mmCIF file of C-alpha atoms in Angstrom:
data_model
loop_
_atom_site.group_PDB
_atom_site.id
_atom_site.type_symbol
_atom_site.label_atom_id
_atom_site.label_comp_id
_atom_site.label_asym_id
_atom_site.label_seq_id
_atom_site.Cartn_x
_atom_site.Cartn_y
_atom_site.Cartn_z
ATOM 1 C CA MET A 25 77.482 88.143 82.087
ATOM 2 C CA LYS A 26 80.677 86.095 82.069
ATOM 3 C CA THR A 27 79.476 82.545 82.458
ATOM 4 C CA LYS A 28 82.630 81.238 84.110
ATOM 5 C CA SER A 29 82.410 83.853 86.842
ATOM 6 C CA ILE A 30 79.433 81.999 88.300
ATOM 7 C CA ILE A 31 81.549 79.012 89.273
ATOM 8 C CA LEU A 32 83.029 79.808 92.664
ATOM 9 C CA GLY A 33 83.480 78.058 95.972
ATOM 10 C CA LEU A 34 80.669 77.963 98.439
ATOM 11 C CA PHE A 35 80.567 81.206 100.490
ATOM 12 C CA ILE A 36 78.822 79.680 103.459
ATOM 13 C CA ILE A 37 78.992 77.463 106.495
ATOM 14 C CA ALA A 38 82.155 78.743 108.106
ATOM 15 C CA ALA A 39 81.683 79.033 111.850
ATOM 16 C CA PRO A 40 81.058 76.993 115.016
ATOM 17 C CA PHE A 41 77.574 75.722 115.743
ATOM 18 C CA VAL A 42 76.859 76.677 119.366
ATOM 19 C CA THR A 43 73.785 74.736 120.470
ATOM 20 C CA LYS A 44 72.722 71.652 122.419
ATOM 21 C CA ALA A 45 70.752 70.230 119.488
ATOM 22 C CA GLN A 46 72.073 66.778 118.592
ATOM 23 C CA THR A 47 71.212 66.843 114.878
ATOM 24 C CA CYS A 48 72.684 70.229 113.955
ATOM 25 C CA ASP A 49 76.052 70.330 115.651
ATOM 26 C CA ALA A 50 78.651 70.737 112.868
ATOM 27 C CA PHE A 51 79.424 72.595 109.631
ATOM 28 C CA PHE A 52 76.788 75.196 110.534
ATOM 29 C CA PRO A 53 76.971 78.887 111.577
ATOM 30 C CA TYR A 54 74.831 79.544 114.593
ATOM 31 C CA LYS A 55 75.870 82.440 116.820
ATOM 32 C CA LYS A 56 73.853 85.550 116.011
ATOM 33 C CA GLY A 57 76.064 88.490 115.048
ATOM 34 C CA MET A 58 78.992 86.289 114.004
ATOM 35 C CA VAL A 59 80.983 87.677 111.058
ATOM 36 C CA ILE A 60 82.633 85.298 108.576
ATOM 37 C CA GLU A 61 85.170 86.536 106.016
ATOM 38 C CA GLN A 62 86.525 84.707 102.975
ATOM 39 C CA GLN A 63 88.976 85.703 100.245
ATOM 40 C CA SER A 64 89.229 84.413 96.672
ATOM 41 C CA PHE A 65 92.479 84.219 94.712
ATOM 42 C CA SER A 66 93.701 83.538 91.183
ATOM 43 C CA PRO A 67 95.969 80.527 90.483
ATOM 44 C CA LYS A 68 98.897 82.962 90.849
ATOM 45 C CA ASN A 69 97.742 83.875 94.382
ATOM 46 C CA LYS A 70 96.424 87.317 93.429
ATOM 47 C CA ILE A 71 93.311 88.331 95.328
ATOM 48 C CA THR A 72 90.270 88.568 93.043
ATOM 49 C CA SER A 73 87.399 89.165 95.473
ATOM 50 C CA SER A 74 86.219 88.715 99.039
ATOM 51 C CA VAL A 75 82.983 88.243 100.924
ATOM 52 C CA LYS A 76 81.871 89.151 104.430
ATOM 53 C CA GLN A 77 78.884 87.351 105.898
ATOM 54 C CA THR A 78 76.980 88.219 109.053
ATOM 55 C CA VAL A 79 74.667 85.798 110.849
ATOM 56 C CA LYS A 80 71.515 87.914 111.213
ATOM 57 C CA GLU A 81 68.983 85.512 112.687
ATOM 58 C CA ILE A 82 68.542 81.916 113.855
ATOM 59 C CA THR A 83 65.025 80.481 113.885
ATOM 60 C CA ASN A 84 63.509 77.112 114.753
ATOM 61 C CA THR A 85 60.775 76.300 112.219
ATOM 62 C CA SER A 86 58.643 73.301 111.238
ATOM 63 C CA GLN A 87 61.187 72.700 108.466
ATOM 64 C CA GLY A 88 64.120 72.642 110.877
ATOM 65 C CA LEU A 89 66.659 75.211 112.013
ATOM 66 C CA LYS A 90 67.006 78.238 109.723
ATOM 67 C CA VAL A 91 69.957 80.633 109.613
ATOM 68 C CA ASP A 92 69.673 83.976 107.798
ATOM 69 C CA LEU A 93 72.934 85.392 106.439
ATOM 70 C CA ALA A 94 73.633 88.867 105.048
ATOM 71 C CA SER A 95 76.520 88.903 102.560
ATOM 72 C CA GLU A 96 78.647 91.767 101.251
ATOM 73 C CA TYR A 97 80.846 91.180 98.189
ATOM 74 C CA PHE A 98 84.042 93.130 97.480
ATOM 75 C CA ASP A 99 86.250 93.346 94.383
ATOM 76 C CA GLU A 100 90.018 92.846 94.257
ATOM 77 C CA LYS A 101 90.577 96.410 95.532
ATOM 78 C CA GLY A 102 88.235 95.997 98.484
ATOM 79 C CA LYS A 103 85.456 98.076 96.920
ATOM 80 C CA LEU A 104 81.900 96.966 97.678
ATOM 81 C CA ALA A 105 80.547 95.171 94.601
ATOM 82 C CA GLY A 106 77.155 94.035 95.872
ATOM 83 C CA SER A 107 75.167 92.451 98.664
ATOM 84 C CA SER A 108 72.593 89.722 99.143
ATOM 85 C CA ASN A 109 70.727 87.699 101.733
ATOM 86 C CA MET A 110 70.671 83.916 101.892
ATOM 87 C CA VAL A 111 69.164 81.151 103.984
ATOM 88 C CA ILE A 112 70.680 77.858 105.148
ATOM 89 C CA THR A 113 68.558 75.202 106.853
ATOM 90 C CA CYS A 114 69.338 72.155 108.966
ATOM 91 C CA LYS A 115 67.006 69.210 109.576
ATOM 92 C CA ASN A 116 67.602 65.631 110.723
ATOM 93 C CA GLY A 117 71.370 65.989 110.600
ATOM 94 C CA THR A 118 71.523 67.398 107.071
ATOM 95 C CA ILE A 119 72.291 70.951 105.945
ATOM 96 C CA SER A 120 70.449 72.197 102.858
ATOM 97 C CA VAL A 121 72.115 74.978 100.880
ATOM 98 C CA ASP A 122 70.222 77.054 98.329
ATOM 99 C CA MET A 123 72.045 76.740 94.997
ATOM 100 C CA ARG A 124 71.773 80.511 94.527
ATOM 101 C CA ASN A 125 74.685 80.719 96.961
ATOM 102 C CA TYR A 126 76.884 79.529 94.085
ATOM 103 C CA LEU A 127 76.294 82.742 92.119
ATOM 104 C CA ASP A 128 79.041 85.291 92.683
ATOM 105 C CA ALA A 129 78.616 89.057 93.107
ATOM 106 C CA LYS A 130 79.323 89.938 89.454
ATOM 107 C CA SER A 131 76.777 87.427 88.246
ATOM 108 C CA LYS A 132 74.098 88.669 90.640
ATOM 109 C CA GLU A 133 74.793 92.282 89.670
ATOM 110 C CA SER A 134 74.494 91.487 85.949
ATOM 111 C CA PHE A 135 70.844 90.419 86.244
ATOM 112 C CA SER A 136 69.808 92.773 89.054
ATOM 113 C CA GLY A 137 67.397 94.655 86.751
ATOM 114 C CA ALA A 138 65.836 91.556 85.228
ATOM 115 C CA ASN A 139 62.700 89.611 86.064
ATOM 116 C CA VAL A 140 64.131 86.418 87.506
ATOM 117 C CA THR A 141 62.496 83.126 88.477
ATOM 118 C CA ILE A 142 64.563 80.419 90.149
ATOM 119 C CA GLU A 143 63.848 76.812 91.051
ATOM 120 C CA GLY A 144 65.960 73.772 91.767
ATOM 121 C CA LYS A 145 67.182 71.195 94.256
ATOM 122 C CA PRO A 146 69.303 72.382 97.203
ATOM 123 C CA LEU A 147 72.768 71.056 97.857
ATOM 124 C CA GLU A 148 72.892 68.777 100.903
ATOM 125 C CA LEU A 149 75.695 68.222 103.397
ATOM 126 C CA PRO A 150 75.119 65.410 105.948
ATOM 127 C CA PHE A 151 76.827 65.515 109.344
ATOM 128 C CA ASN A 152 77.597 61.781 109.267
ATOM 129 C CA MET A 153 79.684 61.904 106.083
ATOM 130 C CA ALA A 154 82.735 59.655 105.879
ATOM 131 C CA PRO A 155 85.475 58.951 103.320
ATOM 132 C CA GLY A 156 84.082 57.080 100.323
ATOM 133 C CA MET A 157 80.527 58.366 100.770
ATOM 134 C CA ASP A 158 78.590 59.609 97.722
ATOM 135 C CA LEU A 159 76.507 62.768 98.235
ATOM 136 C CA PRO A 160 73.299 63.803 96.391
ATOM 137 C CA GLU A 161 73.464 66.332 93.572
ATOM 138 C CA GLY A 162 72.030 69.841 93.537
ATOM 139 C CA SER A 163 70.510 71.821 90.678
ATOM 140 C CA LEU A 164 69.362 75.304 89.721
ATOM 141 C CA ILE A 165 67.163 76.514 86.861
ATOM 142 C CA MET A 166 67.028 80.286 86.425
ATOM 143 C CA LYS A 167 64.965 82.203 83.871
ATOM 144 C CA MET A 168 65.740 85.882 83.240
ATOM 145 C CA ALA A 169 63.838 88.469 81.185
ATOM 146 C CA MET A 170 64.521 92.207 80.923
ATOM 147 C CA GLY A 171 61.461 94.387 81.489
ATOM 148 C CA ASP A 172 58.464 93.344 79.389
ATOM 149 C CA SER A 173 60.561 91.471 76.865
ATOM 150 C CA PRO A 174 59.053 88.085 75.885
ATOM 151 C CA ILE A 175 62.561 86.741 75.330
ATOM 152 C CA ALA A 176 63.954 84.907 78.333
ATOM 153 C CA MET A 177 67.494 83.729 78.995
ATOM 154 C CA ASN A 178 67.787 80.407 80.783
ATOM 155 C CA LEU A 179 70.575 79.227 83.048
ATOM 156 C CA ASN A 180 70.748 75.574 84.053
ATOM 157 C CA MET A 181 73.301 74.585 86.668
ATOM 158 C CA ARG A 182 73.987 71.146 88.091
ATOM 159 C CA ILE A 183 76.452 69.967 90.750
ATOM 160 C CA PHE A 184 76.897 66.196 90.666
ATOM 161 C CA ASP A 185 79.286 63.264 91.190
ATOM 162 C CA ARG A 186 79.830 64.532 94.725
ATOM 163 C CA LYS A 187 82.064 62.333 96.836
ATOM 164 C CA VAL A 188 83.880 62.461 100.176
ATOM 165 C CA GLU A 189 87.472 61.751 99.142
ATOM 166 C CA GLY A 190 89.138 61.617 102.553
ATOM 167 C CA ILE A 191 90.374 63.678 105.511
ATOM 168 C CA GLU A 192 93.229 66.206 105.210
ATOM 169 C CA SER A 193 94.837 68.989 107.240
ATOM 170 C CA VAL A 194 94.256 72.443 105.714
ATOM 171 C CA THR A 195 95.878 75.749 106.729
ATOM 172 C CA THR A 196 94.330 79.158 105.953
ATOM 173 C CA PRO A 197 94.930 82.665 107.401
ATOM 174 C CA SER A 198 92.385 81.824 110.117
ATOM 175 C CA GLY A 199 94.113 78.646 111.324
ATOM 176 C CA THR A 200 94.805 74.962 110.649
ATOM 177 C CA TYR A 201 91.914 72.506 110.426
ATOM 178 C CA SER A 202 91.273 68.777 110.030
ATOM 179 C CA CYS A 203 88.902 68.665 107.052
ATOM 180 C CA TYR A 204 86.742 66.351 105.001
ATOM 181 C CA LYS A 205 87.777 66.640 101.353
ATOM 182 C CA LEU A 206 84.822 66.727 98.925
ATOM 183 C CA SER A 207 85.042 66.543 95.131
ATOM 184 C CA GLN A 208 82.237 67.414 92.721
ATOM 185 C CA LYS A 209 81.555 68.196 89.088
ATOM 186 C CA ILE A 210 79.774 71.327 87.860
ATOM 187 C CA GLU A 211 77.862 71.697 84.613
ATOM 188 C CA MET A 212 76.270 74.953 83.515
ATOM 189 C CA LYS A 213 74.282 75.686 80.378
ATOM 190 C CA MET A 214 73.468 79.172 79.092
ATOM 191 C CA MET A 215 73.802 79.455 75.302
ATOM 192 C CA PHE A 216 76.688 77.011 75.621
ATOM 193 C CA THR A 217 77.833 74.453 78.175
ATOM 194 C CA VAL A 218 80.612 74.982 80.709
ATOM 195 C CA SER A 219 81.983 72.020 82.642
ATOM 196 C CA ALA A 220 84.193 72.293 85.705
ATOM 197 C CA LYS A 221 85.204 70.595 88.921
ATOM 198 C CA SER A 222 85.626 71.813 92.466
ATOM 199 C CA ILE A 223 87.278 70.532 95.621
ATOM 200 C CA GLU A 224 85.980 71.662 99.029
ATOM 201 C CA PHE A 225 87.444 71.174 102.495
ATOM 202 C CA TYR A 226 85.069 71.120 105.484
ATOM 203 C CA SER A 227 86.002 71.218 109.156
ATOM 204 C CA LYS A 228 83.451 69.793 111.600
ATOM 205 C CA GLU A 229 84.078 72.719 113.940
ATOM 206 C CA PHE A 230 84.262 75.565 111.397
ATOM 207 C CA GLY A 231 82.606 74.376 108.177
ATOM 208 C CA LEU A 232 84.026 75.278 104.770
ATOM 209 C CA VAL A 233 87.617 76.524 105.105
ATOM 210 C CA ARG A 234 88.873 76.158 101.522
ATOM 211 C CA SER A 235 87.465 75.556 98.036
ATOM 212 C CA GLU A 236 89.291 75.106 94.720
ATOM 213 C CA SER A 237 87.839 75.526 91.211
ATOM 214 C CA TYR A 238 89.172 73.675 88.147
ATOM 215 C CA ASP A 239 88.252 73.821 84.456
ATOM 216 C CA SER A 240 87.211 70.801 82.380
ATOM 217 C CA LYS A 241 90.881 69.950 81.733
ATOM 218 C CA GLY A 242 91.742 69.909 85.427
ATOM 219 C CA LYS A 243 93.557 73.267 85.468
ATOM 220 C CA LEU A 244 93.165 75.367 88.625
ATOM 221 C CA THR A 245 91.137 78.532 87.911
ATOM 222 C CA GLY A 246 90.955 79.951 91.435
ATOM 223 C CA TYR A 247 90.522 79.176 95.117
ATOM 224 C CA THR A 248 88.787 80.585 98.188
ATOM 225 C CA VAL A 249 89.896 80.431 101.836
ATOM 226 C CA LEU A 250 88.400 81.218 105.211
ATOM 227 C CA SER A 251 90.338 84.301 106.283
ATOM 228 C CA LYS A 252 88.681 85.493 109.490
ATOM 229 C CA ILE A 253 85.946 84.663 112.010
ATOM 230 C CA ASN A 254 84.701 87.280 114.476
#
């Protein structure tokens, strides 16, 4: 598994939230059957992958509102590379995102035959965020073992130093949006440590519309944009 391939923008939260609930009214996909498409590019603007997500179900639970998403991942040629299901929850004005959503298709495919256990702290996105606000960190600890092998491979991932930097206008193939700009640091350990940084742009009406990934020296390694909403 190529460790750096794990570090991608968040492939979630990209559509209007259509409900009368007062605490879950932004940054959150809600309409059942909605299809969200995003494309990822290299620093030289060459497409590297894409993802298509479908909102399968919306459920009110004791833990808050739950949205089930089905994701399909495609390579640079548009060939299906994998699929997965994920859950996003909203409670008391805060979205909680499972950190497994930060694993890209190639990474998920590489340990598809392994025995995997995952635990961690979800990434949170409050609706009342404002420029200058610090956001809580998220973490993921994943243990992988092939078959009956007693040898396990551990992956530790941490997203921290999260801050709302300001508000900017962002244009993607799907439109132009007024967005909150979030910065955060990423640290991942698996045999060796990889450090990186990402910038994410969130619209209150349409959620994440752009994310940018940088290496430890501040060099752009790729970016992802919201390309279509159906």
